[in-house]
Short mmCIF file of C-alpha atoms in Angstrom, two decimals:
data_model
loop_
_atom_site.label_atom_id
_atom_site.label_comp_id
_atom_site.label_asym_id
_atom_site.label_seq_id
_atom_site.Cartn_x
_atom_site.Cartn_y
_atom_site.Cartn_z
CA MET Q 1 81.78 69.48 80.58
CA SER Q 2 78.51 67.90 79.82
CA VAL Q 3 75.25 68.91 81.34
CA PHE Q 4 72.50 66.35 81.83
CA ASP Q 5 69.12 67.62 82.47
CA ARG Q 6 66.38 65.63 84.00
CA ALA Q 7 64.86 64.71 80.58
CA LYS Q 8 68.34 63.38 79.53
CA ILE Q 9 68.70 61.44 82.75
CA ASP Q 10 65.27 59.98 82.60
CA ALA Q 11 65.85 58.75 78.91
CA MET Q 12 69.01 56.96 80.08
CA GLU Q 13 69.31 53.12 79.56
CA LYS Q 14 68.41 51.64 83.11
CA ARG Q 15 71.69 50.13 83.94
CA PHE Q 16 73.57 53.12 82.40
CA ARG Q 17 71.52 55.26 84.67
CA ALA Q 18 72.04 53.13 87.70
CA ALA Q 19 75.84 53.38 87.37
CA PHE Q 20 75.73 57.10 86.58
CA ILE Q 21 73.50 58.23 89.43
CA ASN Q 22 75.16 55.93 91.89
CA SER Q 23 78.47 57.86 91.07
CA LEU Q 24 77.05 61.40 91.79
CA SER Q 25 76.82 61.55 95.70
CA GLY Q 26 80.63 61.28 96.04
CA PHE Q 27 82.66 58.58 97.82
CA LYS Q 28 80.59 56.09 99.79
CA SER Q 29 81.52 54.08 102.83
CA ALA Q 30 82.13 50.21 102.44
CA ASN Q 31 80.62 48.19 105.12
CA LEU Q 32 79.55 44.59 105.63
CA ILE Q 33 76.15 44.07 107.57
CA GLY Q 34 76.16 41.06 109.69
CA THR Q 35 72.85 39.64 110.83
CA ALA Q 36 71.36 36.23 111.99
CA ASP Q 37 67.90 35.00 111.87
CA LYS Q 38 65.92 33.67 115.01
CA GLU Q 39 67.74 30.29 114.67
CA GLY Q 40 71.06 31.89 114.50
CA HIS Q 41 71.84 31.32 110.70
CA PRO Q 42 74.31 34.04 109.80
CA ASN Q 43 73.96 36.46 106.96
CA LEU Q 44 76.43 38.98 105.52
CA ALA Q 45 75.75 41.72 102.91
CA ILE Q 46 77.75 44.62 101.71
CA VAL Q 47 76.25 47.96 101.71
CA SER Q 48 77.62 51.55 100.78
CA SER Q 49 75.01 53.75 102.45
CA VAL Q 50 76.09 53.80 106.18
CA ILE Q 51 76.18 57.37 107.46
CA HIS Q 52 76.78 59.20 110.83
CA LEU Q 53 73.57 60.64 112.24
CA GLY Q 54 74.94 61.88 115.47
CA SER Q 55 77.34 61.34 118.34
CA ASP Q 56 75.47 61.79 121.54
CA PRO Q 57 73.69 59.39 121.52
CA PRO Q 58 75.80 57.68 118.78
CA LEU Q 59 73.46 57.01 115.84
CA PHE Q 60 74.00 55.68 112.32
CA GLY Q 61 71.74 55.37 109.44
CA LEU Q 62 71.69 53.09 106.36
CA VAL Q 63 69.39 52.51 103.24
CA MET Q 64 67.96 49.20 102.51
CA ARG Q 65 66.43 48.47 99.17
CA PRO Q 66 62.71 47.95 98.80
CA PRO Q 67 61.59 44.76 100.43
CA VAL Q 68 59.75 43.49 97.28
CA VAL Q 69 61.79 40.28 97.19
CA PRO Q 70 62.89 38.48 100.32
CA ARG Q 71 65.78 40.34 101.68
CA HIS Q 72 67.48 38.41 104.31
CA THR Q 73 69.52 41.27 106.04
CA TYR Q 74 66.37 43.47 106.31
CA GLU Q 75 64.24 40.54 107.75
CA ASN Q 76 66.97 39.71 110.19
CA MET Q 77 67.35 43.13 111.33
CA ARG Q 78 63.75 43.46 112.09
CA SER Q 79 63.53 40.11 113.57
CA THR Q 80 66.38 40.32 116.04
CA GLY Q 81 66.58 44.03 116.39
CA ILE Q 82 70.49 43.98 116.08
CA PHE Q 83 73.11 44.02 113.52
CA THR Q 84 76.91 44.54 112.94
CA VAL Q 85 78.59 46.92 110.77
CA SER Q 86 82.19 46.01 109.51
CA HIS Q 87 84.53 48.19 107.61
CA VAL Q 88 85.73 46.58 104.36
CA HIS Q 89 89.42 46.86 104.18
CA ALA Q 90 91.74 46.40 101.16
CA ASP Q 91 92.67 42.63 101.86
CA ILE Q 92 88.87 41.54 101.91
CA THR Q 93 87.47 43.86 99.04
CA GLU Q 94 86.85 41.04 96.52
CA GLN Q 95 85.08 38.72 99.13
CA ALA Q 96 83.07 41.51 100.36
CA HIS Q 97 81.76 42.40 96.92
CA GLN Q 98 80.88 38.84 96.23
CA THR Q 99 78.52 38.98 99.32
CA SER Q 100 76.18 41.00 97.06
CA ALA Q 101 75.40 37.93 94.98
CA ARG Q 102 71.77 36.49 95.46
CA TYR Q 103 72.50 33.60 97.70
CA PRO Q 104 69.51 31.55 98.73
CA ARG Q 105 68.38 31.78 102.30
CA GLU Q 106 69.91 28.55 103.34
CA LEU Q 107 73.33 29.52 101.93
CA ASP Q 108 75.46 31.38 104.47
CA GLU Q 109 77.43 34.07 102.70
CA PHE Q 110 80.40 33.84 105.32
CA GLN Q 111 80.97 30.28 104.03
CA ALA Q 112 80.14 31.13 100.59
CA VAL Q 113 82.76 33.94 100.36
CA GLY Q 114 85.45 32.61 102.79
CA PHE Q 115 84.81 34.68 105.87
CA THR Q 116 84.95 33.31 109.61
CA PRO Q 117 81.73 34.20 111.52
CA GLU Q 118 82.64 35.71 114.97
CA TRP Q 119 80.13 36.31 117.66
CA ARG Q 120 80.47 38.68 120.73
CA ASP Q 121 78.98 37.34 124.04
CA GLY Q 122 75.37 37.91 124.35
CA PHE Q 123 75.14 39.81 120.80
CA LYS Q 124 73.27 37.83 118.41
CA ALA Q 125 74.62 39.09 115.12
CA PRO Q 126 77.85 37.77 113.73
CA PHE Q 127 80.69 39.84 111.97
CA PRO Q 128 83.64 38.60 110.00
CA LYS Q 129 86.80 37.77 112.02
CA GLU Q 130 88.80 39.18 109.09
CA ALA Q 131 87.34 42.71 109.83
CA ARG Q 132 89.42 45.28 111.68
CA ILE Q 133 86.77 47.83 112.71
CA VAL Q 134 83.52 46.46 113.76
CA LEU Q 135 80.39 48.15 115.26
CA GLY Q 136 77.48 46.42 117.08
CA LEU Q 137 74.04 48.28 116.69
CA LYS Q 138 70.80 48.03 117.97
CA LEU Q 139 67.87 48.86 115.42
CA GLU Q 140 66.05 51.89 116.80
CA ARG Q 141 63.67 52.65 114.02
CA GLU Q 142 62.94 52.05 110.32
CA VAL Q 143 61.79 55.13 108.17
CA PRO Q 144 59.88 54.34 105.10
CA ILE Q 145 61.22 56.37 102.10
CA GLU Q 146 57.84 56.75 100.18
CA GLU Q 147 59.43 58.29 97.14
CA ASN Q 148 61.02 54.96 96.01
CA GLY Q 149 60.13 52.24 98.66
CA THR Q 150 63.51 52.12 100.16
CA ARG Q 151 63.92 52.04 104.05
CA PHE Q 152 66.17 54.26 106.06
CA MET Q 153 67.26 52.16 109.06
CA ILE Q 154 68.47 54.03 112.31
CA GLY Q 155 70.74 52.11 114.70
CA SER Q 156 72.23 53.07 117.99
CA LEU Q 157 75.91 51.97 118.75
CA GLN Q 158 76.24 49.39 121.41
CA TRP Q 159 79.90 48.58 121.16
CA VAL Q 160 82.86 49.04 118.65
CA ASP Q 161 86.31 47.30 118.06
CA VAL Q 162 89.01 49.59 116.97
CA PRO Q 163 92.56 48.65 116.31
CA ASP Q 164 94.82 50.49 119.02
CA ASP Q 165 97.22 51.81 116.46
CA ALA Q 166 94.45 53.68 114.45
CA LEU Q 167 93.16 55.67 117.49
CA ALA Q 168 94.31 59.28 117.78
CA GLU Q 169 94.69 61.15 120.89
CA ASP Q 170 91.81 63.29 120.29
CA GLY Q 171 89.40 60.48 119.49
CA TYR Q 172 89.95 60.42 115.63
CA VAL Q 173 90.11 56.95 114.26
CA ASP Q 174 92.39 56.81 111.27
CA ILE Q 175 90.36 54.40 109.25
CA GLY Q 176 92.65 54.64 106.25
CA HIS Q 177 95.44 53.54 108.45
CA ALA Q 178 93.29 50.51 109.37
CA GLY Q 179 92.93 49.74 105.50
CA THR Q 180 89.08 50.80 105.26
CA VAL Q 181 88.33 51.48 101.53
CA ALA Q 182 85.66 53.78 99.87
CA ILE Q 183 83.31 52.91 97.10
CA SER Q 184 82.08 54.99 94.25
CA GLY Q 185 79.34 53.98 91.93
CA LEU Q 186 78.06 50.56 92.13
CA ASP Q 187 81.24 48.56 91.87
CA ALA Q 188 84.47 50.71 92.26
CA TYR Q 189 86.65 50.34 95.30
CA HIS Q 190 89.26 52.75 96.39
CA ARG Q 191 92.31 53.01 98.66
CA THR Q 192 92.72 56.42 100.30
CA SER Q 193 95.68 58.66 101.33
CA ALA Q 194 95.36 61.32 103.95
CA MET Q 195 95.83 64.91 102.59
CA SER Q 196 95.36 66.54 105.87
CA ARG Q 197 93.21 67.11 108.92
CA TYR Q 198 92.02 70.72 109.31
CA SER Q 199 91.31 72.55 112.42
CA TYR Q 200 87.84 73.78 113.33
CA ALA Q 201 86.88 76.52 111.07
CA LYS Q 202 86.47 79.84 112.59
CA VAL Q 203 85.52 83.24 110.93
CA GLY Q 204 88.56 85.24 110.18
CA LYS Q 205 90.98 82.58 111.31
CA PRO Q 206 93.18 80.68 108.83
CA ILE Q 207 92.65 76.98 109.02
CA GLN Q 208 95.44 74.96 110.38
CA LYS Q 209 96.71 71.62 109.32
CA LEU Q 210 96.55 68.86 112.00
CA ASP Q 211 98.66 65.78 112.26
CA PRO Q 212 96.63 62.73 111.00
CA ILE Q 213 97.25 60.53 114.05
CA LYS Q 214 97.91 62.71 117.06
CA GLY Q 215 95.33 65.44 116.29
CA PHE Q 216 98.21 68.02 116.76
CA SER Q 217 98.88 71.08 114.70
CA THR Q 218 101.95 70.60 112.47
CA ARG Q 219 102.42 74.13 111.13
CA MET Z 1 92.43 45.80 119.38
CA SER Z 2 90.31 47.86 122.01
CA VAL Z 3 86.57 47.27 122.66
CA PHE Z 4 84.62 50.23 123.57
CA ASP Z 5 81.20 49.34 125.14
CA ARG Z 6 78.24 51.86 125.25
CA ALA Z 7 79.12 52.84 128.95
CA LYS Z 8 82.81 53.70 127.77
CA ILE Z 9 81.45 55.54 124.84
CA ASP Z 10 78.90 57.58 126.87
CA ALA Z 11 81.75 58.46 129.36
CA MET Z 12 84.01 60.12 126.58
CA GLU Z 13 84.69 63.59 126.86
CA LYS Z 14 82.33 65.40 124.38
CA ARG Z 15 84.76 66.56 121.68
CA PHE Z 16 86.67 63.12 121.91
CA ARG Z 17 83.40 61.25 121.47
CA ALA Z 18 82.35 63.48 118.45
CA ALA Z 19 85.84 62.83 116.74
CA PHE Z 20 85.53 59.16 117.52
CA ILE Z 21 81.78 58.47 116.44
CA ASN Z 22 82.18 60.57 113.30
CA SER Z 23 85.09 58.26 112.21
CA LEU Z 24 83.01 55.11 112.50
CA SER Z 25 80.78 55.11 109.53
CA GLY Z 26 83.53 54.64 107.05
CA PHE Z 27 84.58 57.18 104.43
CA LYS Z 28 82.05 60.03 103.65
CA SER Z 29 81.25 62.09 100.75
CA ALA Z 30 82.59 65.82 100.64
CA ASN Z 31 80.14 68.16 99.15
CA LEU Z 32 79.17 71.84 99.31
CA ILE Z 33 75.72 72.65 99.41
CA GLY Z 34 74.84 75.87 97.52
CA THR Z 35 71.57 77.78 98.53
CA ALA Z 36 70.21 81.32 98.40
CA ASP Z 37 67.62 83.21 100.33
CA LYS Z 38 64.52 84.64 98.81
CA GLU Z 39 66.51 87.74 97.93
CA GLY Z 40 69.18 85.87 96.14
CA HIS Z 41 71.93 86.18 98.66
CA PRO Z 42 74.15 83.09 98.16
CA ASN Z 43 75.28 80.62 100.99
CA LEU Z 44 77.71 77.79 100.74
CA ALA Z 45 78.27 74.98 103.38
CA ILE Z 46 80.28 71.84 103.45
CA VAL Z 47 78.49 68.55 104.48
CA SER Z 48 79.71 64.95 104.59
CA SER Z 49 76.44 63.19 104.70
CA VAL Z 50 75.00 63.23 101.13
CA ILE Z 51 74.02 59.67 100.05
CA HIS Z 52 72.56 57.90 97.32
CA LEU Z 53 68.86 56.91 97.70
CA GLY Z 54 67.85 55.70 94.33
CA SER Z 55 68.41 55.97 90.57
CA ASP Z 56 64.86 55.81 89.19
CA PRO Z 57 63.83 58.51 90.18
CA PRO Z 58 67.31 59.86 90.87
CA LEU Z 59 67.12 60.77 94.65
CA PHE Z 60 69.72 61.67 97.16
CA GLY Z 61 69.51 62.22 100.99
CA LEU Z 62 71.58 64.43 103.37
CA VAL Z 63 71.54 65.16 107.16
CA MET Z 64 71.19 68.56 108.58
CA ARG Z 65 71.90 69.37 112.22
CA PRO Z 66 69.15 70.29 114.47
CA PRO Z 67 67.72 73.87 113.65
CA VAL Z 68 68.12 75.05 117.30
CA VAL Z 69 70.36 77.95 116.08
CA PRO Z 70 69.68 79.69 112.86
CA ARG Z 71 71.00 77.42 110.03
CA HIS Z 72 71.17 79.41 106.89
CA THR Z 73 71.54 76.33 104.42
CA TYR Z 74 68.45 74.71 106.00
CA GLU Z 75 66.31 77.67 106.00
CA ASN Z 76 67.40 78.50 102.32
CA MET Z 77 66.51 74.96 101.27
CA ARG Z 78 63.09 75.18 102.83
CA SER Z 79 62.41 78.68 101.65
CA THR Z 80 63.35 77.98 97.90
CA GLY Z 81 62.81 74.32 97.68
CA ILE Z 82 66.07 73.82 95.73
CA PHE Z 83 69.84 73.53 96.38
CA THR Z 84 73.17 72.58 94.58
CA VAL Z 85 75.47 69.70 95.58
CA SER Z 86 79.19 70.21 94.42
CA HIS Z 87 81.82 67.71 94.87
CA VAL Z 88 84.90 68.83 96.91
CA HIS Z 89 88.02 68.20 94.86
CA ALA Z 90 91.76 68.25 96.02
CA ASP Z 91 92.45 71.88 94.84
CA ILE Z 92 89.62 73.38 96.82
CA THR Z 93 89.62 71.33 100.11
CA GLU Z 94 90.85 73.98 102.37
CA GLN Z 95 88.46 76.73 101.20
CA ALA Z 96 85.63 74.09 101.34
CA HIS Z 97 86.41 73.24 104.97
CA GLN Z 98 86.49 76.92 105.81
CA THR Z 99 82.72 77.27 104.92
CA SER Z 100 82.04 75.36 108.01
CA ALA Z 101 82.89 78.48 110.11
CA ARG Z 102 79.89 80.28 111.58
CA TYR Z 103 79.60 83.16 109.30
CA PRO Z 104 76.85 85.71 110.03
CA ARG Z 105 73.72 85.74 107.74
CA GLU Z 106 74.86 88.85 105.88
CA LEU Z 107 78.40 87.49 105.12
CA ASP Z 108 78.51 85.30 101.94
CA GLU Z 109 80.72 82.18 102.17
CA PHE Z 110 81.58 82.32 98.54
CA GLN Z 111 83.27 85.74 99.06
CA ALA Z 112 84.56 84.99 102.37
CA VAL Z 113 86.51 81.74 101.37
CA GLY Z 114 87.21 82.86 97.70
CA PHE Z 115 84.79 80.85 95.55
CA THR Z 116 82.83 82.56 92.52
CA PRO Z 117 79.18 82.03 92.59
CA GLU Z 118 77.70 80.65 89.41
CA TRP Z 119 73.98 80.48 88.67
CA ARG Z 120 72.35 78.20 86.13
CA ASP Z 121 69.61 79.82 84.13
CA GLY Z 122 66.25 79.58 86.00
CA PHE Z 123 67.71 77.79 88.93
CA LYS Z 124 67.87 79.84 92.07
CA ALA Z 125 70.86 78.15 94.01
CA PRO Z 126 74.29 78.90 93.40
CA PHE Z 127 77.28 76.66 93.16
CA PRO Z 128 81.01 77.46 93.07
CA LYS Z 129 82.38 78.00 89.53
CA GLU Z 130 85.71 76.12 90.70
CA ALA Z 131 83.71 72.92 91.08
CA ARG Z 132 83.89 70.20 88.50
CA ILE Z 133 80.81 67.92 89.39
CA VAL Z 134 77.77 69.72 90.24
CA LEU Z 135 74.16 68.67 90.90
CA GLY Z 136 71.02 70.75 90.89
CA LEU Z 137 68.28 69.31 93.31
CA LYS Z 138 64.69 69.88 94.24
CA LEU Z 139 63.83 69.39 97.93
CA GLU Z 140 61.19 66.69 97.94
CA ARG Z 141 60.58 66.10 101.56
CA GLU Z 142 62.17 66.65 105.10
CA VAL Z 143 62.13 63.64 107.51
CA PRO Z 144 62.56 64.63 111.18
CA ILE Z 145 65.00 62.32 113.06
CA GLU Z 146 63.20 62.34 116.32
CA GLU Z 147 66.14 60.49 118.00
CA ASN Z 148 68.44 63.51 118.00
CA GLY Z 149 66.63 66.39 116.15
CA THR Z 150 68.50 66.14 113.02
CA ARG Z 151 66.59 66.31 109.62
CA PHE Z 152 67.03 64.02 106.74
CA MET Z 153 66.51 66.00 103.51
CA ILE Z 154 65.56 64.19 100.46
CA GLY Z 155 66.18 65.69 97.21
CA SER Z 156 65.42 64.76 93.49
CA LEU Z 157 68.04 65.41 90.81
CA GLN Z 158 67.08 68.15 88.31
CA TRP Z 159 70.47 68.40 86.31
CA VAL Z 160 74.23 67.55 86.71
CA ASP Z 161 77.44 68.85 85.34
CA VAL Z 162 80.03 66.05 84.76
CA PRO Z 163 83.54 66.61 83.11
CA ASP Z 164 83.48 64.57 79.71
CA ASP Z 165 86.69 62.69 80.52
CA ALA Z 166 85.30 61.32 83.81
CA LEU Z 167 82.24 59.50 82.13
CA ALA Z 168 82.81 55.88 81.40
CA GLU Z 169 81.03 54.01 78.56
CA ASP Z 170 78.64 52.35 80.91
CA GLY Z 171 77.63 55.33 82.91
CA TYR Z 172 80.01 55.13 85.89
CA VAL Z 173 81.50 58.49 86.68
CA ASP Z 174 85.21 58.37 87.68
CA ILE Z 175 84.96 60.97 90.44
CA GLY Z 176 88.35 60.04 91.72
CA HIS Z 177 89.72 61.06 88.18
CA ALA Z 178 87.83 64.40 88.72
CA GLY Z 179 89.64 65.01 91.93
CA THR Z 180 86.76 64.41 94.29
CA VAL Z 181 88.08 63.73 97.69
CA ALA Z 182 86.63 61.69 100.66
CA ILE Z 183 86.26 62.74 104.31
CA SER Z 184 86.62 60.75 107.57
CA GLY Z 185 85.85 61.90 110.94
CA LEU Z 186 85.17 65.55 111.41
CA ASP Z 187 88.02 67.11 109.45
CA ALA Z 188 90.29 64.71 107.67
CA TYR Z 189 90.45 64.86 103.78
CA HIS Z 190 91.55 62.03 101.59
CA ARG Z 191 92.68 61.61 98.02
CA THR Z 192 91.64 58.27 96.58
CA SER Z 193 93.33 55.80 94.24
CA ALA Z 194 91.19 53.22 92.40
CA MET Z 195 91.82 49.64 93.33
CA SER Z 196 89.30 48.04 90.87
CA ARG Z 197 85.83 47.82 89.69
CA TYR Z 198 84.26 44.43 90.02
CA SER Z 199 81.57 42.77 87.97
CA TYR Z 200 78.09 42.34 89.16
CA ALA Z 201 78.38 39.44 91.72
CA LYS Z 202 76.49 36.17 90.95
CA VAL Z 203 76.27 32.97 92.92
CA GLY Z 204 79.03 30.52 91.91
CA LYS Z 205 80.64 32.84 89.50
CA PRO Z 206 83.99 34.47 90.34
CA ILE Z 207 84.18 38.25 90.26
CA GLN Z 208 85.93 39.81 87.29
CA LYS Z 209 87.88 43.03 87.51
CA LEU Z 210 86.57 45.77 85.27
CA ASP Z 211 88.81 48.68 83.70
CA PRO Z 212 88.01 51.86 85.91
CA ILE Z 213 87.22 54.08 82.72
CA LYS Z 214 85.48 51.92 80.11
CA GLY Z 215 83.67 49.40 82.29
CA PHE Z 216 85.19 46.53 80.22
CA SER Z 217 86.72 43.53 81.60
CA THR Z 218 90.38 43.49 81.93
CA ARG Z 219 91.24 39.81 82.80
#
């Protein structure tokens, strides 16, 4: 076991520190953010910071890096007020990672990495046809994170596509069954295998294991 | 494939919707938040919302539910200004989940679920001795999320414990190797298996696979 105090962390070489610190929050979501500019030119970018903010209303948050250089996804989100979030699954991981290259504005990441842009009627943000779980969101608010210039973007869910065989009877979506992967650090992609679902924890009552799909107790 | 629009989502039964929406952000981090009150009484609570906010300075964020009922973790974080974040690993998952039961203030979750509280010299927030990756954080700021009353808590890293055999030469921490698990939905815990690390994406250059541990190219 090694202990790293703040002085040791601050003294780390820049890229070493980025890889190190990025690993420490635990596993991260792997999502592709689909946007378009006012003229409808599509854009796609991988992010690992999408989180659940609330279920009623259905809200999600994600972190955008500081807009010190042109950031097409950020500009498109602000300009159209909408975006899509598509889970990265195991069959599209390499293409998804490639969207993080700094393509010039006129180059469309869908074409560059080999995804097919798909559009939902009346919703002006595209998503990859190759994705299995896709969320359509409306940008509700942008919170500046003064500490480092990043932006916390809050979106409300407008619609979602879910494969029928991944939806459990109690509402749980078995995203691992749909192939969704997890990220750790800056660049490490992981498949998952379900250990267990656990019953709602109550004081003085032992936890029960739930069947992953049905949401029923199995012991 | 089923499409759920907002009207369908709003019409879902409350617990069904909570399970459904909680599944949609992708895989989530599994962490135990350790705090203490002014008198040093320890508290431990599982959260799935810890995210990376930045590496320089090293910043993390997490979501706390609305403080409409007494929330011991939230109150302790505000009162002492510090907290610990410990990765949940596969051997402590059931105990970790049990910390989400609503224990009364005078009951200490460490004792209730069977963890040993450990204290770092001069740092007044405990962590489970059974954890392998532990972060010590200082609360920097609390951002109210007006849309639903939750709080986005921003913390800066003060120190971290990492197992030596999980640290790669380039700074990446192989958290899967350390047993860290991922959460999906409200209650589903997952082991992970590394697919690959990918090289930094560049326009017009194919991605290379990197060895998980060393950070070296393997093809």
